[in-house]
Short mmCIF file of C-alpha atoms and ligand atoms in Angstrom, two decimals:
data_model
loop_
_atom_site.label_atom_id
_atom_site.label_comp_id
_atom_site.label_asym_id
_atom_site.label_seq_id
_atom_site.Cartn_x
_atom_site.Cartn_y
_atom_site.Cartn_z
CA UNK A 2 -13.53 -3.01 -17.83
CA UNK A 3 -12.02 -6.44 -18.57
CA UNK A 4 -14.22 -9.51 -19.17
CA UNK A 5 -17.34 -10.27 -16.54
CA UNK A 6 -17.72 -14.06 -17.78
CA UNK A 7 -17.38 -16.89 -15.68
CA UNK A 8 -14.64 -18.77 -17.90
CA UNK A 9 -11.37 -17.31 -19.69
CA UNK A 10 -11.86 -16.41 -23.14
CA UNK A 11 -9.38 -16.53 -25.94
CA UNK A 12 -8.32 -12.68 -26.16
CA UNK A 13 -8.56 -12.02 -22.26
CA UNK A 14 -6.51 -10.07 -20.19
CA UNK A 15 -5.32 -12.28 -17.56
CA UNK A 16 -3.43 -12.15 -14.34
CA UNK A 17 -1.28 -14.68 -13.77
CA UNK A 18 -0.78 -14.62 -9.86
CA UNK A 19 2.83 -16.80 -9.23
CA UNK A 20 4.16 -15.90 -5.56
CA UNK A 21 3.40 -12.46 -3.96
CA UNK A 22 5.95 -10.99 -5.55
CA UNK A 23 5.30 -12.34 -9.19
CA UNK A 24 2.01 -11.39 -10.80
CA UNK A 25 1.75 -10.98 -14.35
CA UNK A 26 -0.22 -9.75 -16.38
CA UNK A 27 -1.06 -11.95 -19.89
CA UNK A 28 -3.17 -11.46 -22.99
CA UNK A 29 -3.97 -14.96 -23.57
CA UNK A 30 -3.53 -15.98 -27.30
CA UNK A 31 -3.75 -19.61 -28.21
CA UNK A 32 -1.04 -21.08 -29.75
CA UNK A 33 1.63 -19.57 -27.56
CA UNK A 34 3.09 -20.79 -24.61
CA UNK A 35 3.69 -19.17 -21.03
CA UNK A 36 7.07 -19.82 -19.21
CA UNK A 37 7.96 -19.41 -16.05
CA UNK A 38 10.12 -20.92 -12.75
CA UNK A 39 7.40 -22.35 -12.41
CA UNK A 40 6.81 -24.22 -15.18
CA UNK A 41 5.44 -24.00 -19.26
CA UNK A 42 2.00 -23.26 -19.87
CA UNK A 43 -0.31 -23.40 -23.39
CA UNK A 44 -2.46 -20.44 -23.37
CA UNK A 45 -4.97 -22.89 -25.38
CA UNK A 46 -5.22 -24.83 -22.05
CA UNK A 47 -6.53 -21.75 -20.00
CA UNK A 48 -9.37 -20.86 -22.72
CA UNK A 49 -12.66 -22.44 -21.17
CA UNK A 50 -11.40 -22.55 -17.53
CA UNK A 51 -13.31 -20.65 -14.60
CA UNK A 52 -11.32 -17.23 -13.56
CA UNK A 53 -9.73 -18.03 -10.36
CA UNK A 54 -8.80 -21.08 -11.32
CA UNK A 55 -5.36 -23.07 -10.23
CA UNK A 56 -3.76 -24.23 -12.99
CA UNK A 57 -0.43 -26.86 -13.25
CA UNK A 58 2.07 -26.99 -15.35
CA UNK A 59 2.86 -29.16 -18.40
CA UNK A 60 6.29 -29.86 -17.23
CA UNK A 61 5.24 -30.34 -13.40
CA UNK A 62 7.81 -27.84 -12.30
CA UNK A 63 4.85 -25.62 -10.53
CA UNK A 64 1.43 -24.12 -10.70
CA UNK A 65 0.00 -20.65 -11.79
CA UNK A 66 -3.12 -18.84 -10.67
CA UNK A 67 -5.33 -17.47 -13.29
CA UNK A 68 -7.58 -13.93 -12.17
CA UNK A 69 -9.46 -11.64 -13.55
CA UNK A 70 -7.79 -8.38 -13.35
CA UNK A 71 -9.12 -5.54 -11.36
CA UNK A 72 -7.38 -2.26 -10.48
CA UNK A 73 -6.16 -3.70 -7.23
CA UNK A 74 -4.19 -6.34 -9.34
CA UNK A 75 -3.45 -4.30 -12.29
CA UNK A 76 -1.21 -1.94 -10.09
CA UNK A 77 0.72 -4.77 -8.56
CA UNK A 78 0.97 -6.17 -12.06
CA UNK A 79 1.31 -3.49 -14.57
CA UNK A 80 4.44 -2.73 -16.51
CA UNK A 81 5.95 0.08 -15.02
CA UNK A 82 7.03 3.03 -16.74
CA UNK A 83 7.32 5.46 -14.30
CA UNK A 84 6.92 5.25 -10.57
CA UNK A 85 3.61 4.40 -9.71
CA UNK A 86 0.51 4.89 -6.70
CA UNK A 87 -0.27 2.09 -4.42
CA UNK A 88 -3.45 1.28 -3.11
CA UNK A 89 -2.85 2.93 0.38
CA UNK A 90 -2.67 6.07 -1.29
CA UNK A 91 -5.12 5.51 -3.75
CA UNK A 92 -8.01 4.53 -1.34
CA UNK A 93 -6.70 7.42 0.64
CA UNK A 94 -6.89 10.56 -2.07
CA UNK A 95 -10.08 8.67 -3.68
CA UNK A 96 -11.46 9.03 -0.32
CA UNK A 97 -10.11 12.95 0.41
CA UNK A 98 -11.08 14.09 -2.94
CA UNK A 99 -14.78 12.45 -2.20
CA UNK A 100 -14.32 10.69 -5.84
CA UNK A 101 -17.65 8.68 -6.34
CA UNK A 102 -19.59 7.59 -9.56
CA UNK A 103 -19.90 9.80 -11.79
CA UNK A 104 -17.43 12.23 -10.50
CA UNK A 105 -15.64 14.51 -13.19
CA UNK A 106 -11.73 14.11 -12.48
CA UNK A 107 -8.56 15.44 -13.81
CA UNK A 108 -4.87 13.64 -13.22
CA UNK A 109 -1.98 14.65 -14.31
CA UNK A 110 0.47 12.66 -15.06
CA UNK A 111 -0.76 9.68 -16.35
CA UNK A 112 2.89 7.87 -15.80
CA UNK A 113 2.23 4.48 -15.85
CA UNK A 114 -2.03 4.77 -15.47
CA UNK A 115 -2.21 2.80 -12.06
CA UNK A 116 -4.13 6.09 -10.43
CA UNK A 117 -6.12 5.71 -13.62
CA UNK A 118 -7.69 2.67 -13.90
CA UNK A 119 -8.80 2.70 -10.09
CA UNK A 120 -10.48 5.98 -10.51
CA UNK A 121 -11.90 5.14 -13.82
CA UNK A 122 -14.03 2.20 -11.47
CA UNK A 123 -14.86 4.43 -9.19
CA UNK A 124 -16.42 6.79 -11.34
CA UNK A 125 -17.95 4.71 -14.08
CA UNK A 126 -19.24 5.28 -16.83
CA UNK A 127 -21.69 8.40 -15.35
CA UNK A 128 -18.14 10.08 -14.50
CA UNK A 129 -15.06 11.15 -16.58
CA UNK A 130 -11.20 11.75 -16.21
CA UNK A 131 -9.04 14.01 -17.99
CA UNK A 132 -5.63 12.31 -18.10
CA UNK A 133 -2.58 14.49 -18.77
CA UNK A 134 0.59 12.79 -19.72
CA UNK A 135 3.80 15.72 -21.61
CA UNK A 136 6.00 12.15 -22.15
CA UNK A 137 4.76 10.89 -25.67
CA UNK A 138 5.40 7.28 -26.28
CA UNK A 139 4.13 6.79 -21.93
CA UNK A 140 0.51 8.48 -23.21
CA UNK A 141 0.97 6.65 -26.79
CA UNK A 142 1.55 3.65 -24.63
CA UNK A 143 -1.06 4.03 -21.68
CA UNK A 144 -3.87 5.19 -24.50
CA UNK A 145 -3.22 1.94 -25.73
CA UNK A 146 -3.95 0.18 -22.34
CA UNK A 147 -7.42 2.30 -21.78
CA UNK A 148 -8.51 1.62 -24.82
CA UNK A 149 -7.43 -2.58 -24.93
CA UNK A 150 -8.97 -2.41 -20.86
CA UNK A 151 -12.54 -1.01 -21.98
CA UNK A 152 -12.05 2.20 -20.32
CA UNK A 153 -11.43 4.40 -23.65
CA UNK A 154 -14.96 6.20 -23.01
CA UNK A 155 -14.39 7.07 -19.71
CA UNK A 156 -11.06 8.41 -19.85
CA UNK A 157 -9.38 11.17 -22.26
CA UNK A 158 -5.87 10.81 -22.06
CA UNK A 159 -3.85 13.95 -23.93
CA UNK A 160 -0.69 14.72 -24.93
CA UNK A 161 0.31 18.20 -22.93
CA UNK A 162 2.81 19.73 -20.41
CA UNK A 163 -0.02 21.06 -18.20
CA UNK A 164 2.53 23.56 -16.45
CA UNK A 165 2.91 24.95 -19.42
CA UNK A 166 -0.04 24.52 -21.01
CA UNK A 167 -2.92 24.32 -18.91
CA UNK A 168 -5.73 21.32 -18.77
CA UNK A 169 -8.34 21.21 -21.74
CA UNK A 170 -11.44 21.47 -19.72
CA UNK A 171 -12.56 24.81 -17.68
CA UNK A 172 -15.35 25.03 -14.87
CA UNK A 173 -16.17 21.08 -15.49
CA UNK A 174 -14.75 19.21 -12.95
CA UNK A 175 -14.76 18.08 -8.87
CA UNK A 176 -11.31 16.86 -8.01
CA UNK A 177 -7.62 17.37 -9.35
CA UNK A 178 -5.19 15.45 -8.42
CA UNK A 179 -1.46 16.34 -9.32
CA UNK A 180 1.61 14.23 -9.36
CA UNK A 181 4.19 15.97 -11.14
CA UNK A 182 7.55 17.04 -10.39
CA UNK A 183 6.46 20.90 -10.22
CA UNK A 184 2.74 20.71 -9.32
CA UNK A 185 2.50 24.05 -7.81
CA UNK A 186 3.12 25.63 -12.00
CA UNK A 187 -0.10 23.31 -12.27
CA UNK A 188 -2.44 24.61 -9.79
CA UNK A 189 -3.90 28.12 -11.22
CA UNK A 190 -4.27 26.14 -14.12
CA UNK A 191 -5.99 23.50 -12.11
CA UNK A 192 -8.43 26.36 -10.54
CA UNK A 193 -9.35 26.85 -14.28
CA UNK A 194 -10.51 23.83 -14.21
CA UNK A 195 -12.57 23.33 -11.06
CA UNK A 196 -16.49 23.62 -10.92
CA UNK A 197 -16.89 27.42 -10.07
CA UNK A 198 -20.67 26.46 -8.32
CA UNK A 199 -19.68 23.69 -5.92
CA UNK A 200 -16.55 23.46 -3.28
CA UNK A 201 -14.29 21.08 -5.09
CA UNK A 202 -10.60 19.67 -4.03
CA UNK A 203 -7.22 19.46 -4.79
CA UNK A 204 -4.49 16.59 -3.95
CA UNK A 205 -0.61 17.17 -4.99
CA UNK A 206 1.38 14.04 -4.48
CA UNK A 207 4.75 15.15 -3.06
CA UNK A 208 7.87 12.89 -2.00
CA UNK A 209 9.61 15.61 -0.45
CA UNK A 210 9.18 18.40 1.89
CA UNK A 211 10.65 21.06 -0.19
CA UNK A 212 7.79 20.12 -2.83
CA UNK A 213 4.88 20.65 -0.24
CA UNK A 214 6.00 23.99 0.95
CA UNK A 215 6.12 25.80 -2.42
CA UNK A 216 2.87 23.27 -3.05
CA UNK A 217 1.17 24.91 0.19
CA UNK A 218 2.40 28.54 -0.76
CA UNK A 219 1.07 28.25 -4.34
CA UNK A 220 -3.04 26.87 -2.93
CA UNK A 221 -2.88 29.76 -0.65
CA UNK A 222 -2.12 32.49 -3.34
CA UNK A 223 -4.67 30.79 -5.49
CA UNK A 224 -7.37 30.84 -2.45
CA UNK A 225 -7.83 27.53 -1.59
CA UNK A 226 -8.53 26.79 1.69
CA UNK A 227 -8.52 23.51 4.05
CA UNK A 228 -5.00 22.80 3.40
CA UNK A 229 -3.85 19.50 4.84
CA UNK A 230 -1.32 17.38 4.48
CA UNK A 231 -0.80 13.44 5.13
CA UNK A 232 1.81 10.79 4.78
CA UNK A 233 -0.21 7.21 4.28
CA UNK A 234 2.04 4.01 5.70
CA UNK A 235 1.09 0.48 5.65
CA UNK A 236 1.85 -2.16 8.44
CA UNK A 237 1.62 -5.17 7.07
CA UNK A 238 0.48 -7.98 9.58
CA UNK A 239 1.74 -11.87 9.23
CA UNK A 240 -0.27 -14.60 9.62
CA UNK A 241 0.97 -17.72 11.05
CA UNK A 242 0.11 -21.41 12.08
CA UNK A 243 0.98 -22.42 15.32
CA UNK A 244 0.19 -25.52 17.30
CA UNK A 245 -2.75 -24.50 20.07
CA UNK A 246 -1.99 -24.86 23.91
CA UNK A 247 -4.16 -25.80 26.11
CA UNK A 248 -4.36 -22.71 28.71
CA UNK A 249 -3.43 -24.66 31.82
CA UNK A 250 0.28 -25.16 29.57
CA UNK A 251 0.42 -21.50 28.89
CA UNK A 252 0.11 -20.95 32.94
CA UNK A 253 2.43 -23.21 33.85
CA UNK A 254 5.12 -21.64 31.66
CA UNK A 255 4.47 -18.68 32.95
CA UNK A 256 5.24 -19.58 36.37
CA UNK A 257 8.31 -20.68 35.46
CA UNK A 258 9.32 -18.08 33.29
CA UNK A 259 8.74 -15.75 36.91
CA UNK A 260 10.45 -18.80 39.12
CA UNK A 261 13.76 -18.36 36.88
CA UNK A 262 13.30 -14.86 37.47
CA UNK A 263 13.05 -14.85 40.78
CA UNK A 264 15.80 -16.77 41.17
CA UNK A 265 18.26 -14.73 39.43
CA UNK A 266 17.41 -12.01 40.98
CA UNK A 267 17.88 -14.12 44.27
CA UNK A 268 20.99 -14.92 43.36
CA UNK A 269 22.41 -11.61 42.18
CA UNK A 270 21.39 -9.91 45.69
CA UNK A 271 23.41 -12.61 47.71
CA UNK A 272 26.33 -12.16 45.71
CA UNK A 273 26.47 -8.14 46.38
CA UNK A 274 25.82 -9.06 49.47
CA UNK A 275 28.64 -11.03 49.80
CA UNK A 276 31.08 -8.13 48.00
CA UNK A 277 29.84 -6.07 50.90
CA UNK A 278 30.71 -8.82 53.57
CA UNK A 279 34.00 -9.11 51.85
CA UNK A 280 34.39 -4.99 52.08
CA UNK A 281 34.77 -5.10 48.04
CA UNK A 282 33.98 -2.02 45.75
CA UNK A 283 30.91 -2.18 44.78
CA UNK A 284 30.40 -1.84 40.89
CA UNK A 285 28.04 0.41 39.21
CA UNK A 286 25.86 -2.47 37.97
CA UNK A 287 26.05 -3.95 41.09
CA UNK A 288 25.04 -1.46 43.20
CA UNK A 289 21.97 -2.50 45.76
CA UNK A 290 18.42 -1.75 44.83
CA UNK A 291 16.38 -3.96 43.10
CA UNK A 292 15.62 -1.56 40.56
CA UNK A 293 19.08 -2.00 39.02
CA UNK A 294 18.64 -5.86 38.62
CA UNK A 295 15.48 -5.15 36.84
CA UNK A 296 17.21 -2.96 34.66
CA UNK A 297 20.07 -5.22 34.08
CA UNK A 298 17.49 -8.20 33.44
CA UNK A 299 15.83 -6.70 31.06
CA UNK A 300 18.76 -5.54 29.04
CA UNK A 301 20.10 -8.89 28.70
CA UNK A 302 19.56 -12.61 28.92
CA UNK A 303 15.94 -11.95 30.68
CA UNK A 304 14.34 -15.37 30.65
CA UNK A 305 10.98 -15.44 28.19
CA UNK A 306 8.34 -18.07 28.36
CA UNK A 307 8.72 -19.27 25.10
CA UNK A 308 12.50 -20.20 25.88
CA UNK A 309 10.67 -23.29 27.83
CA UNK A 310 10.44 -26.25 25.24
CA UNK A 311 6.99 -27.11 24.09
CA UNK A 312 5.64 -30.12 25.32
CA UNK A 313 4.02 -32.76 23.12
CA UNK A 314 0.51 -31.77 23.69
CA UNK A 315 -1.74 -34.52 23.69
CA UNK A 316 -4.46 -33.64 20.69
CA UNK A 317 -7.71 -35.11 20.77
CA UNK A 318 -8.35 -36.82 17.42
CA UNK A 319 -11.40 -34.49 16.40
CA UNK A 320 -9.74 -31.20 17.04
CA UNK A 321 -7.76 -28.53 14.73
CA UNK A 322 -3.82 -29.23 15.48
CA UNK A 323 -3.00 -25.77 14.29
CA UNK A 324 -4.64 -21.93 14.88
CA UNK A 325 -3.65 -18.76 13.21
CA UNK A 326 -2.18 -15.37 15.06
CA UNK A 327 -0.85 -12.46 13.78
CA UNK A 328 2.04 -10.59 14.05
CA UNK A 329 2.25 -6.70 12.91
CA UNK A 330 5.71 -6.37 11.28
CA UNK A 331 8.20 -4.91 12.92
CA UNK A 332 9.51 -2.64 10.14
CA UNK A 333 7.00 -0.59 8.20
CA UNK A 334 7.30 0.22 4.63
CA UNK A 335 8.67 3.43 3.86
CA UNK A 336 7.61 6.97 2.96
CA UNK A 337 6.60 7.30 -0.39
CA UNK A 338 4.99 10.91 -0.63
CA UNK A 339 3.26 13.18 1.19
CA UNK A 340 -0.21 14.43 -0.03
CA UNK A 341 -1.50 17.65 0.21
CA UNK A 342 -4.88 18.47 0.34
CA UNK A 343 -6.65 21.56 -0.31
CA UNK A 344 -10.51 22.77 -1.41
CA UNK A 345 -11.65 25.10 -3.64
CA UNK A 346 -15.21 27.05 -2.23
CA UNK A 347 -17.13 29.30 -4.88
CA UNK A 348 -16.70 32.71 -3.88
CA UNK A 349 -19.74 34.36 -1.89
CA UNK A 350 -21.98 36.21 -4.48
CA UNK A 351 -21.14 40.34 -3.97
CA UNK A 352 -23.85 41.83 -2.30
CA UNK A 353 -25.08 45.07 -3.31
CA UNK A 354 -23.95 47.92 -0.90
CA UNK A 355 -26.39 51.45 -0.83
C1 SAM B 4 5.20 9.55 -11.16
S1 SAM B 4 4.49 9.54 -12.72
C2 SAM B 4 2.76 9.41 -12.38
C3 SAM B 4 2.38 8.01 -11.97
C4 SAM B 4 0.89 7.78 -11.93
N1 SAM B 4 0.25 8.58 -10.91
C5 SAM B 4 0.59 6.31 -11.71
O1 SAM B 4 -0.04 5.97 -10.66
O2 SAM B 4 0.96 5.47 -12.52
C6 SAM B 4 4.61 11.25 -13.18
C7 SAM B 4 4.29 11.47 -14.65
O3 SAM B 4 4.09 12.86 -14.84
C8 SAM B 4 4.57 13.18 -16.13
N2 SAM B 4 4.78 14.63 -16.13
C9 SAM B 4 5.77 15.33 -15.51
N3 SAM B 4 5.62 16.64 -15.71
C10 SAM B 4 4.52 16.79 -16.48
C11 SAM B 4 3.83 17.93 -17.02
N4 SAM B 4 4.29 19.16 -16.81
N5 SAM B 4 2.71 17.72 -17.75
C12 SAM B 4 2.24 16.47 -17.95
N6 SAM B 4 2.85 15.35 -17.46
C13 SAM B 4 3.96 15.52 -16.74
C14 SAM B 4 5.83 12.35 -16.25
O4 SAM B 4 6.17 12.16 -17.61
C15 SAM B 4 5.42 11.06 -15.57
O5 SAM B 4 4.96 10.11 -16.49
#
């Protein structure tokens, strides 16, 4: 798949990595020109220069990145014709389905061959896939891709509505994996196709629960057992820079932090006291307990540490002036599907009865 050399050749697939959320991919033909925000670039002056390299523009409005593609960069890359899988739940099905070199897979659909080229790694060139795709010009399209992406011997992509019409192989492969509108018209089909000696498995890619049930209810009347189903999320962690404090700062904030603390707290009790001296009403909020304040603290303007200023901390000249932490984000992508998994075990040989 793609090119192993060292240096960009004239006729390579590129990506062109611009910020995290522009990555391109670009078939790099000298004598034309790549444009972007962030600049104009002469595909002649990327021949000869070491993948990975950083490369500026002619114009000085910005820099690209130039990699060599791999199915991690090809999904976040690709053209999309369809939706497409991520790598969450591509690591997670290759995993489920126990897809290794030289494993024998079906997928159906192809959509916009993301699934595709990470399996097609995976198994090599020991394995195969059977790639099912009803749309025309998407498996006229993605054949194209395979083919241009060396992967044309590993994967057979055809033209079929597999509902309808069934897959192409029978009692030749170890893992199906379905994402389709209907899959559960797919699955006897799919049985079809399973090894008949070995236990072999099933995903169906589903991004709603309606799908799953009749998904579910169609691998149990088709006797598959082990049926299991998963939702994969990412949370994303940030990295940032932050100036290091020495740990005798970090304790004296802290005390002061719990002096403020204290003396709100001290505060808020003499003044109910004093609404009791003065025989006034006491409020709900106000009533005594120091449970209440707590509550009422840390509902509102509760005093933090890091509300203290920073001081200017004196750095010795030899030492880093920044360290990294992390931060998990606080909202987590959404769902995108939920997978069911199932496995199909050869049926016990029949024993002869006197
Ligand atoms: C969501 S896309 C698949 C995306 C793909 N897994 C990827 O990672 O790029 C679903 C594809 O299934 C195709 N499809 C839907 N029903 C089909 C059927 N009965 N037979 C074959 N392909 C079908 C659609 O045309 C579409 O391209």
């Amino acid at each position: 798949m793609w090119s192993t050399a060292r240096d960009v050749a004239a006729g390579d697939l590129v990506i062109v990595w611009q910020t995290r959320e522009l990555i391109q991919p670009l078939l790099i033909t000298p004598g034309k020109d790549f444009n972007s925000r962030f600049g104009y670039y002469r595909h002649a002056d990327i021949v000869g220069i070491p993948y990975g390299s950083k490369v500026g523009s002619r114009n000085g409005r910005g820099f690209i990145h130039v990699l060599r593609p791999t199915p991690e960069l090809w999904t976040m890359a690709l053209p999309h014709r369809t939706q497409i899988l991520y790598l969450a739940d591509i690591a997670f099905i290759t995993s489920w389905l126990d897809i290794k070199h030289g494993s024998r897979v079906i997928e159906a659909g192809t959509g916009s061959g993301s699934f595709s080229h990470s399996i097609a790694r995976t198994i090599g060139s020991a394995g195969h896939l059977w790639s099912y795709e009803f749309h025309e010009a998407r498996a006229n399209k993605a054949r194209e891709e395979f083919s241009l992406h060396g992967m044309a011997d590993i994967v057979t992509l055809t033209h079929r509505n597999v509902c309808k019409d069934g897959f192409t192989v029978e009692d030749t492969v170890d893992a199906v994996f379905l994402d389709l509108p209907a899959p559960w018209d797919a699955i006897e089909h799919a049985k079809k196709a399973l090894k008949k000696n070995v236990p072999t498995r099933i995903c169906c890619f589903s991004p709603c629960m309606e799908q799953v049930l009749r998904t579910v209810s169609a691998l149990n009347d088709s006797g598959f057992t082990d049926i299991t189903m998963f939702e994969s999320l990412l949370r994303p962690h940030e990295v940032h820079q932050i100036a290091p404090q020495p740990l005798a700062y970090a304790i004296e904030k802290l005390k002061k932090s719990e002096q403020k603390r204290e003396e709100k707290r001290q505060n808020q009790i003499a003044r109910s006291s004093k609404r009791k001296r003065d025989d006034l009403p006491e409020t709900d909020a106000e009533n005594a307990g120091g449970k209440r304040f707590k509550t009422q603290e840390s509902a509102g303007d509760d005093v933090r540490a890091f509300d203290i200023p920073d001081p200017v901390v004196d750095q010795p000249a030899n030492q880093p002036v920044k360290m990294s932490v992390s931060k998990a984000c606080p909202e987590v992508r959404g769902h995108t599907s939920y997978l069911t998994f199932a496995r199909l075990v050869p049926a016990a040989p029949a024993t002869n009865r006197q």
